[in-house]
Each structure stands twice: as structure tokens, then as C-alpha cells.
Short mmCIF file of C-alpha atoms in Angstrom, two decimals:
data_model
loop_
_atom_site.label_atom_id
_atom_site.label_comp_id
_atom_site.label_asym_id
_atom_site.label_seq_id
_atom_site.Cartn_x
_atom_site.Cartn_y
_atom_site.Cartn_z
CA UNK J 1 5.46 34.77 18.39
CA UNK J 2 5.84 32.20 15.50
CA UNK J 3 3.73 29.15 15.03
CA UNK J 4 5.83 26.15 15.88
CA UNK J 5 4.66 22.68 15.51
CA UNK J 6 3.45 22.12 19.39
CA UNK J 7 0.43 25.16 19.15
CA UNK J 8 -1.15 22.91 17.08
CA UNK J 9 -2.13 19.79 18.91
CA UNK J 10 -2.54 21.95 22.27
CA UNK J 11 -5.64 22.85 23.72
CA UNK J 12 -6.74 26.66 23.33
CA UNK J 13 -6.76 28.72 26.26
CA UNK J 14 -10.14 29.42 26.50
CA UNK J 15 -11.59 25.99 25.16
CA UNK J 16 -14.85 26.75 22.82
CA UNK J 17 -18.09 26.25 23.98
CA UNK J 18 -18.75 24.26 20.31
CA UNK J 19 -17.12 21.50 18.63
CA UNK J 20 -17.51 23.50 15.77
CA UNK J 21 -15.14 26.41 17.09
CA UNK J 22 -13.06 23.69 18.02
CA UNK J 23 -12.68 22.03 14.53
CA UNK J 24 -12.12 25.50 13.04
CA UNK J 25 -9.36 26.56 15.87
CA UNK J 26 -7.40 23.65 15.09
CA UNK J 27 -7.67 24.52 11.23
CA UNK J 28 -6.13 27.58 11.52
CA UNK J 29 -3.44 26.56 14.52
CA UNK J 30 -2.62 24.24 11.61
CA UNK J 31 -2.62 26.54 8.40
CA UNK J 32 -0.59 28.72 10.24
CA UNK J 33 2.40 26.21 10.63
CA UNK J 34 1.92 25.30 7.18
CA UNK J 35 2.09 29.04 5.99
CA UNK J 36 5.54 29.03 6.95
CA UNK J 37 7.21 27.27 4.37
CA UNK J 38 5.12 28.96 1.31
CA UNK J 39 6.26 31.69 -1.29
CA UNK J 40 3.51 34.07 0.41
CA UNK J 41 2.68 33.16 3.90
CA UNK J 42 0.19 35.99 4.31
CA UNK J 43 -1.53 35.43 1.32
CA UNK J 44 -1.59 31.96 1.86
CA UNK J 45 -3.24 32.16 5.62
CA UNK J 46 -5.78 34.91 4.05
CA UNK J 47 -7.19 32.66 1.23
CA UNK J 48 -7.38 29.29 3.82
CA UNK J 49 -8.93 31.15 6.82
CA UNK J 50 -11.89 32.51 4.15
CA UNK J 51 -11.96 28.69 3.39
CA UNK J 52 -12.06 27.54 6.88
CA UNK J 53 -14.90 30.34 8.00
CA UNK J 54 -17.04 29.30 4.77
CA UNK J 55 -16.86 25.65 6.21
CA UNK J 56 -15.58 24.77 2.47
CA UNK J 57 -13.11 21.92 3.17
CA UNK J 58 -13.00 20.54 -0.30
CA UNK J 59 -11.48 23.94 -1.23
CA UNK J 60 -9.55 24.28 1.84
CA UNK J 61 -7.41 20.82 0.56
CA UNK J 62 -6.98 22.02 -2.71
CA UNK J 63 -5.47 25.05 -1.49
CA UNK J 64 -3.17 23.66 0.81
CA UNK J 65 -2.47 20.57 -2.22
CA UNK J 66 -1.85 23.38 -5.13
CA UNK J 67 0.83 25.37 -2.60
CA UNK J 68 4.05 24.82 -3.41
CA UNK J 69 6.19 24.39 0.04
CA UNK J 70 2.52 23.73 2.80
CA UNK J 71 3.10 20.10 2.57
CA UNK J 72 6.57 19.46 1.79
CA UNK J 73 7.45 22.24 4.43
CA UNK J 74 5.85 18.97 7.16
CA UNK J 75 9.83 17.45 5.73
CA UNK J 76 11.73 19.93 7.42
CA UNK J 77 14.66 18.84 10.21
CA UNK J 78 12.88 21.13 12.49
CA UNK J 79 9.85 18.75 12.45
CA UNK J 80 9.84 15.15 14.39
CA UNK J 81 8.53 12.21 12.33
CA UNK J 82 5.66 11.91 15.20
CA UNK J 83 4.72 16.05 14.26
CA UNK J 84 4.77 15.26 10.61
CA UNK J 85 2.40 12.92 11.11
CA UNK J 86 -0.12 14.39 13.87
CA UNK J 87 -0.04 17.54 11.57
CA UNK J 88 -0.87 15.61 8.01
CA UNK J 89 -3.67 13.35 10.24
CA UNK J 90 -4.87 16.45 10.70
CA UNK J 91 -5.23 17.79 7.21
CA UNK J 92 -5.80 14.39 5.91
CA UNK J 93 -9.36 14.57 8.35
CA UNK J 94 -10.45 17.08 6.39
CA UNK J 95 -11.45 14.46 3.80
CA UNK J 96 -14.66 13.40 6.16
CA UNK J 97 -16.13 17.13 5.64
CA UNK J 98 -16.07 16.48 2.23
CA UNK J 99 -19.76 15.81 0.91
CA UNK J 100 -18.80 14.31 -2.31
CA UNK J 101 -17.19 10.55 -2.49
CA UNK J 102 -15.77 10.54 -5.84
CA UNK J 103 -14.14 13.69 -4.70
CA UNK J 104 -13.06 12.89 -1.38
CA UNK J 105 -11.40 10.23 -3.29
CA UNK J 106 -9.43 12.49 -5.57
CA UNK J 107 -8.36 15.03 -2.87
CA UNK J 108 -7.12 11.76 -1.11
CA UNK J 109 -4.72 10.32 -3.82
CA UNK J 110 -3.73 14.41 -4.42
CA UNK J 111 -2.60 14.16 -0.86
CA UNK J 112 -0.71 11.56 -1.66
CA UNK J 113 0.60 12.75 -4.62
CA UNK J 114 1.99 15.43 -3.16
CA UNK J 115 3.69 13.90 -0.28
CA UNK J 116 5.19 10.91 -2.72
CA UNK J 117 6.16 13.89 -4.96
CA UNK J 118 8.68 15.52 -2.81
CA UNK J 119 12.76 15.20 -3.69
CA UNK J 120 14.26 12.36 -1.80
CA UNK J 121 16.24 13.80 1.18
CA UNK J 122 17.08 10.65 2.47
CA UNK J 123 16.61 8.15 4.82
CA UNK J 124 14.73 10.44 6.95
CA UNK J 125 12.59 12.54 4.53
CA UNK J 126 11.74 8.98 3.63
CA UNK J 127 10.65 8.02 7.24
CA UNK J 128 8.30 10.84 7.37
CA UNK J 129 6.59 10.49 3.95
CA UNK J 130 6.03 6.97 4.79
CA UNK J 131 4.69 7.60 8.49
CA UNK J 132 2.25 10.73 6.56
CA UNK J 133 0.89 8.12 4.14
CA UNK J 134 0.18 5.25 6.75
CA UNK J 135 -1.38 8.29 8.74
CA UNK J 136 -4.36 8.89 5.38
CA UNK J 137 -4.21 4.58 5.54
CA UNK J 138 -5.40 4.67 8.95
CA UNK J 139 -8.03 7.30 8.52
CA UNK J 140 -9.61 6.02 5.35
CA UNK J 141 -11.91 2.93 5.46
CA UNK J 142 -12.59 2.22 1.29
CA UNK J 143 -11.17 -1.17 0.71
CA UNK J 144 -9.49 -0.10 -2.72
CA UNK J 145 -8.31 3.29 -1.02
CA UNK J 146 -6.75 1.59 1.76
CA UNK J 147 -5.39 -0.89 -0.97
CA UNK J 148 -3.86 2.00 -3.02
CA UNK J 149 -2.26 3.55 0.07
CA UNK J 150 -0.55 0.68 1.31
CA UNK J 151 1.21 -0.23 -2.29
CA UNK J 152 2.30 3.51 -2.05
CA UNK J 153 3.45 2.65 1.81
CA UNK J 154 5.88 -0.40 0.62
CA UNK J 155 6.76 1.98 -2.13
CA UNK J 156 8.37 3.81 0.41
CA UNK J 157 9.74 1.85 2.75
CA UNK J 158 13.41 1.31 3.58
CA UNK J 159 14.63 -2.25 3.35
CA UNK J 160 14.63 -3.15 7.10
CA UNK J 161 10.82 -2.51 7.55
CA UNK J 162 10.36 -5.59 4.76
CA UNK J 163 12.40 -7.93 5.38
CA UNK J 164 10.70 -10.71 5.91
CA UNK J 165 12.37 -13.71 7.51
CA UNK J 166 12.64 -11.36 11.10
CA UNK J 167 10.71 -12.75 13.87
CA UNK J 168 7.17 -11.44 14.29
CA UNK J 169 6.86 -8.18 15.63
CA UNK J 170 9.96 -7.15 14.69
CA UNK J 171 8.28 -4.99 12.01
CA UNK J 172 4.90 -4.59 11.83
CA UNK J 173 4.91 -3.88 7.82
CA UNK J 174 6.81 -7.18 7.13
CA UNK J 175 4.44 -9.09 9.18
CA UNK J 176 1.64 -7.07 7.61
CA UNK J 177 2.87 -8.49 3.94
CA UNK J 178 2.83 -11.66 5.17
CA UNK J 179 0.61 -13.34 2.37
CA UNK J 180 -1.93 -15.21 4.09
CA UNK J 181 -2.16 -12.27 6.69
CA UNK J 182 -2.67 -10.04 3.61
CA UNK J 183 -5.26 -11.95 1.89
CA UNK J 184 -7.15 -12.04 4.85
CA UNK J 185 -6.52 -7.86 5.56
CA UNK J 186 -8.12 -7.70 1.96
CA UNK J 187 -10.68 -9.53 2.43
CA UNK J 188 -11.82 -7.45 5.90
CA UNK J 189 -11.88 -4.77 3.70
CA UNK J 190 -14.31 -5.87 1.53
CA UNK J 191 -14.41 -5.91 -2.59
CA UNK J 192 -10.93 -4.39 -3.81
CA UNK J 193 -10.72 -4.37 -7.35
CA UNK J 194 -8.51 -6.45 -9.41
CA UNK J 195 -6.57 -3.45 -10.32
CA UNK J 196 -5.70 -2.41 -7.09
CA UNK J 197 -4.88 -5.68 -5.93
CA UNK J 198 -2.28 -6.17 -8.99
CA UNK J 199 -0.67 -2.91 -8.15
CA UNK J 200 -0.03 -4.22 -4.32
CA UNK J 201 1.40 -6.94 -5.12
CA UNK J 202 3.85 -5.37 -7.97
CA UNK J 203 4.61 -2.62 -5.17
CA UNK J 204 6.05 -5.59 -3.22
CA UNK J 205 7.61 -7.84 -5.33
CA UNK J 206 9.61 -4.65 -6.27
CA UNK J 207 9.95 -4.13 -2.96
CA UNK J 208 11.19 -8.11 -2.31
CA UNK J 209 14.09 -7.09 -5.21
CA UNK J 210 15.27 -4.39 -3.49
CA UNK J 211 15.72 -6.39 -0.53
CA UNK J 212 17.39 -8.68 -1.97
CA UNK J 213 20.14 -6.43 -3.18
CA UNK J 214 20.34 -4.85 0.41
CA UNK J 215 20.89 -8.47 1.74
CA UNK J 216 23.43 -9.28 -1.16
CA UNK J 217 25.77 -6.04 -0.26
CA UNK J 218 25.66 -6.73 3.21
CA UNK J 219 26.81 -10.30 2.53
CA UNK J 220 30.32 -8.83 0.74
CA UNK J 221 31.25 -7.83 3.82
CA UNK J 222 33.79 -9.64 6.05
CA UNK J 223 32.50 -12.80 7.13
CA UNK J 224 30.57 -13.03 10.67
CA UNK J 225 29.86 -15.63 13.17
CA UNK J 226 28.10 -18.99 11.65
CA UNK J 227 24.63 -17.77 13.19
CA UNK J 228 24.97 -14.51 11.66
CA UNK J 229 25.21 -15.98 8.16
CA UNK J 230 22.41 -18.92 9.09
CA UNK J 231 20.47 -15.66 9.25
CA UNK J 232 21.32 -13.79 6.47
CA UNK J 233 20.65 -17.07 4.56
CA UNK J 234 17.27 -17.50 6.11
CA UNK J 235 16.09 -13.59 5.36
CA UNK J 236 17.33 -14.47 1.48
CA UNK J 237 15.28 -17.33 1.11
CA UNK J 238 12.27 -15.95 3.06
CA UNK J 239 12.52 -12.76 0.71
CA UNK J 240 12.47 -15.38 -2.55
CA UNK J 241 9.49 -17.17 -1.41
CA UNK J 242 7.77 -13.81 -1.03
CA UNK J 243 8.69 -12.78 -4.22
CA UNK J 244 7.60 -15.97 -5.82
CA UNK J 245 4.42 -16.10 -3.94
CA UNK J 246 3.31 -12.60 -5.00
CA UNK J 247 4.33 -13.03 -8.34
CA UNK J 248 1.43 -15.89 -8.29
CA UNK J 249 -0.93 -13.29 -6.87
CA UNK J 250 -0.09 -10.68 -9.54
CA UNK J 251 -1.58 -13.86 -12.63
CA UNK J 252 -4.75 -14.82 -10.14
CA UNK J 253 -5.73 -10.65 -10.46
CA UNK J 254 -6.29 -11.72 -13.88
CA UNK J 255 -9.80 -13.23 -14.33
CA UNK J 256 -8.32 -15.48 -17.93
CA UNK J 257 -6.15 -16.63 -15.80
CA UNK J 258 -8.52 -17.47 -12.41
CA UNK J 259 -11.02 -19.35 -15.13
CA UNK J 260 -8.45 -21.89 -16.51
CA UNK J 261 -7.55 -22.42 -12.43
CA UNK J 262 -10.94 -23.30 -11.72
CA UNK J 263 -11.41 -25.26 -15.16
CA UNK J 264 -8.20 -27.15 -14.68
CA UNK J 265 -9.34 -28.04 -10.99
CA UNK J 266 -12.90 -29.22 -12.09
CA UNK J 267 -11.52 -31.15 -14.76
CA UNK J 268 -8.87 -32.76 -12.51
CA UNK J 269 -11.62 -33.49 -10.17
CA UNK J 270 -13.73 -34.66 -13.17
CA UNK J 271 -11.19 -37.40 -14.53
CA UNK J 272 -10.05 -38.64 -10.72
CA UNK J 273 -13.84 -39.09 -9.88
CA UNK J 274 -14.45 -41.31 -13.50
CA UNK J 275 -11.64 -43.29 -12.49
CA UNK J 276 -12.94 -43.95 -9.12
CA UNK J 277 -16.47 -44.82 -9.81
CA UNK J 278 -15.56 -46.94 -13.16
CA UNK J 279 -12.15 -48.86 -11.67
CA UNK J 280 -10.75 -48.16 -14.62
CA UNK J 281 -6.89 -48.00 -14.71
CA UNK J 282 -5.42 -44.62 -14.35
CA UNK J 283 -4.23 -44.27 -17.64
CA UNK J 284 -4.50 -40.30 -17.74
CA UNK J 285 -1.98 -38.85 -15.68
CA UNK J 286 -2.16 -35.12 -14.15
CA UNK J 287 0.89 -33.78 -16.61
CA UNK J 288 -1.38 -34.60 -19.84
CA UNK J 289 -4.41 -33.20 -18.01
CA UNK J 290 -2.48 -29.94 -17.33
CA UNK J 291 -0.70 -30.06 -20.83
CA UNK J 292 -4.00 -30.67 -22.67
CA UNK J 293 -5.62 -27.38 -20.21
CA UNK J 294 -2.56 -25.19 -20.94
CA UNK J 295 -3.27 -25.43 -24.71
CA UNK J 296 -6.38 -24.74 -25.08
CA UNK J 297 -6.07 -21.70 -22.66
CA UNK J 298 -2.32 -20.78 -22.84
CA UNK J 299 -3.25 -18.26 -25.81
CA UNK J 300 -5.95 -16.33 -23.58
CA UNK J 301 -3.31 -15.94 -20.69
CA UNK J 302 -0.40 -14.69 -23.09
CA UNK J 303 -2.42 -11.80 -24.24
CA UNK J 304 -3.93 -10.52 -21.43
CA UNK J 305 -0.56 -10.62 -18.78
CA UNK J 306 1.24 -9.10 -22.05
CA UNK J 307 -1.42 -6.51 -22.62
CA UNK J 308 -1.15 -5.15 -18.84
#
């Protein structure tokens, strides 16, 4: 009888006395679905069953990554967006058995890689790649992993799951992008690199453009009620402040640009508290404070945003 997608999250028929049995039932319940949609199934099963029986589950991803057809097979119509994603949660928990970070790391963005990789079928290929990658995001607990995996899950996204503007709860991504919510998401997951950060925030301000042209072909169409337009007005300006606002995030990422920030504060600070203590009149008005700071530092900021 074939391996359809349903053997693999049920319980055996004679359950295994060891968790270990367990893990390695499940394994192979699983390779076996993905066989199906390789250039040699048999061969395929063989080499990953050796893999699974060695306990070698750095080599067991690689196989399953370097097959042409085991992951992208997960696309297939026959496959609900909810099996795509138990199945890749799955492989994806693999990564735990590996016993070397850097790698588990590397087998992690390969994952990735290779879901991001596959030829756009549309709208619902698209649905399932993004629920496989927020599937990793959920299992993975680095702060600059999770960071890289949820650029890659705006990346994927279809307009109406950013929007922003929608009430809350609406969708749970668009909330999620929220910028203050976000900062504070980052900053429960501890030190994210500058790098990482940068490439979030580009992920959605590309995002925030798309949206934008959704929003403007939707507005050519024949005129609707006064509240409908109100609406589509509101979502527009929402998705501009968004943009705007991580546009800002993408210079703080840069550390020239965070040090004339905090040297243009302390010197504002500086001049306001002379003033005070001295009664002097306020001759020296912000705009020449800000002028005189953007020359000194203006050259600093121009080559490093240019350079990235």
C-alpha cells in the first residue's frame, strides 16, 4: 500500500517500548512519503534508512536537502498546507540531533534554501513554503536564526498577510511587524546582529512596496461605498508609515550612524543644560546644532550606507 501523508503523524500499531524506536519509526514513516517524489525512490529510502539506523542525522538532512524532488515533492496538490507543514516540522527536528552548532546552523538555512528555491506555483505553493518556513521559525530558538527566518517569512508572504492598517488579529504577521512589537520580539531574543537586523527590515520595506502596489490596483477599480475607500485610504497611509519607519531602522543597524545619534543627543542636551544654568539667551537654536553635527559626521554616514 503506498505511503500517503496521514501514516506519518499516526501512531504505530504496536507502539515501541523506547522513545528511541519511536523517533526512528517516525523517520522512516516520513522518508518514505518523501521517497515518492524522487528520481530513485528505492535508492533514496536505502541510503536514508542506513542514515536513520546509524543515528547520523546530520547526514540524514543532507540527504534529504541534496535530493532533487524530497522537499519540493511536500508542494504537491495532493498535500494540505497543514501536512506540508507537520511533515517539514518533522524533518526540520532533526536539527536538535545534530551535535555540532555551526552546523546545525548550516543544515538550517539549507532547509531553507531549498524550500525558498522551488518554482513559484502560485498563490498556493506560496502558502505552503511560507507555513514550512514559519514551521523551522518556531522550532529554532537562536535570536539571529529566528531573525533570518522571519525576513525569509515576509519574503514570502502574499500581500493580505501584511497589510498593516487591519485591525489586530486580523493577521498575526502584520501585527507581528508592528515596529514597537518587533523591537521588543528582538530584544526577547537576545543579541541579533546588526546584519541580520538590516536584512529584516529591507525584507519588509520591500514587502511595504509591494503592498502598496496591491492597494493602488485595487483602487482602479470602480468606486465603492465612502467607508470602503476611508479604508483603503487608511491601509495606504498605515503601509507608508511602515515603510518610513523601517527605513529609519535599516540607518540605526549602522553603528556611524547610531554614534552621531547619541553625539547629536548629548550635545543637544549639552547646549540646553548651559543655557539653563547660565540664563543666557538662547541664541543657538536646534537647526544650527543639527547642521553643525551633520557636517562633521555626514561624510562617515555617506560611506558606510553606500558601501552596504
Amino acid at each position: 500500500m503506498a505511503t500517503t501523508m496521514s501514516t506519518v503523524t499516526a501512531s504505530p500499531a504496536h507502539p515501541s517500548s523506547t522513545i528511541v524506536n519511536v523517533s526512528e519509526d517516525a523517520d522512516l514513516r516520513l522518508i518514505r512519503v518523501l521517497a515518492s517524489t524522487t528520481t530513485d525512490p528505492s535508492a533514496f529510502e536505502s541510503t536514508c534508512s542506513s542514515l536513520i539506523s546509524s543515528g547520523d542525522a546530520a547526514g540524514l538532512l543532507r540527504a534529504v536537502i541534496s535530493q532533487p524532488g524530497a522537499i519540493t515533492g511536500l508542494l504537491d496538490e495532493s498535500y494540505s498546507v497543514d501536512e506540508c507543514a507537520s511533515a517539514f516540522s518533522l524533518l526540520a527536528a532533526l536539527l536538535d540531533r545534530v551535535r555540532n552548532a555551526e552546523l546545525e546552523k548550516e543544515l538550517g538555512g539549507a532547509l531553507v534554501d531549498s524550500v525558498c528555491s522551488a518554482v513559484d506555483g502560485g498563490k498556493r505553493k506560496s502558502e505552503k513554503r511560507s507555513a514550512m518556513v514559519a514551521a523551522l521559525f518556531n522550532l529554532r530558538s537562536d535570536g539571529g536564526e529566528k531573525t533570518r527566518l522571519l525576513a525569509k517569512i515576509v519574503e514570502l508572504a502574499d500581500t493580505a498577510s501584511l497589510t498593516p492598517g487591519m485591525p489586530k488579529g486580523v493577521s498575526a504577521l502584520a501585527d507581528m511587524l508592528e515596529s514597537n512589537a518587533l523591537q521588543a520580539t528582538l530584544a526577547l531574543w537576545g543579541s541579533v546582529p546588526d546584519i541580520e537586523r538590516r536584512a529584516l527590515y529591507k525584507a519588509v520595506v520591500k514587502a511595504m512596496d509591494s503592498v502598496l502596489v496591491q492597494l493602488a490596483e485595487e483602487g482602479k477599480g470602480e468606486k465603492g461605498a465612502a467607508s470602503v475607500e476611508v479604508e483603503a485610504e487608511r491601509k495606504i497611509k498605515a503601509t507608508k508609515e511602515r515603510k518610513q519607519t523601517y527605513l529609519s531602522l535599516i540607518l540605526e543597524t549602522y553603528s556611524e550612524v547610531r554614534a552621531y545619534t547619541t553625539t547629536k543627543y548629548n550635545f543637544c542636551r549639552g547646549v540646553q543644560y548651559f543655557v539653563t544654568i547660565t540664563q543666557l539667551p538662547i541664541f543657538v537654536h536646534r537647526t544650527y546644532v543639527e547642521f553643525f553635527l551633520s557636517f562633521l559626521f555626514i561624510n562617515g554616514f555617506s560611506q558606510c550606507v553606500c558601501t552596504q
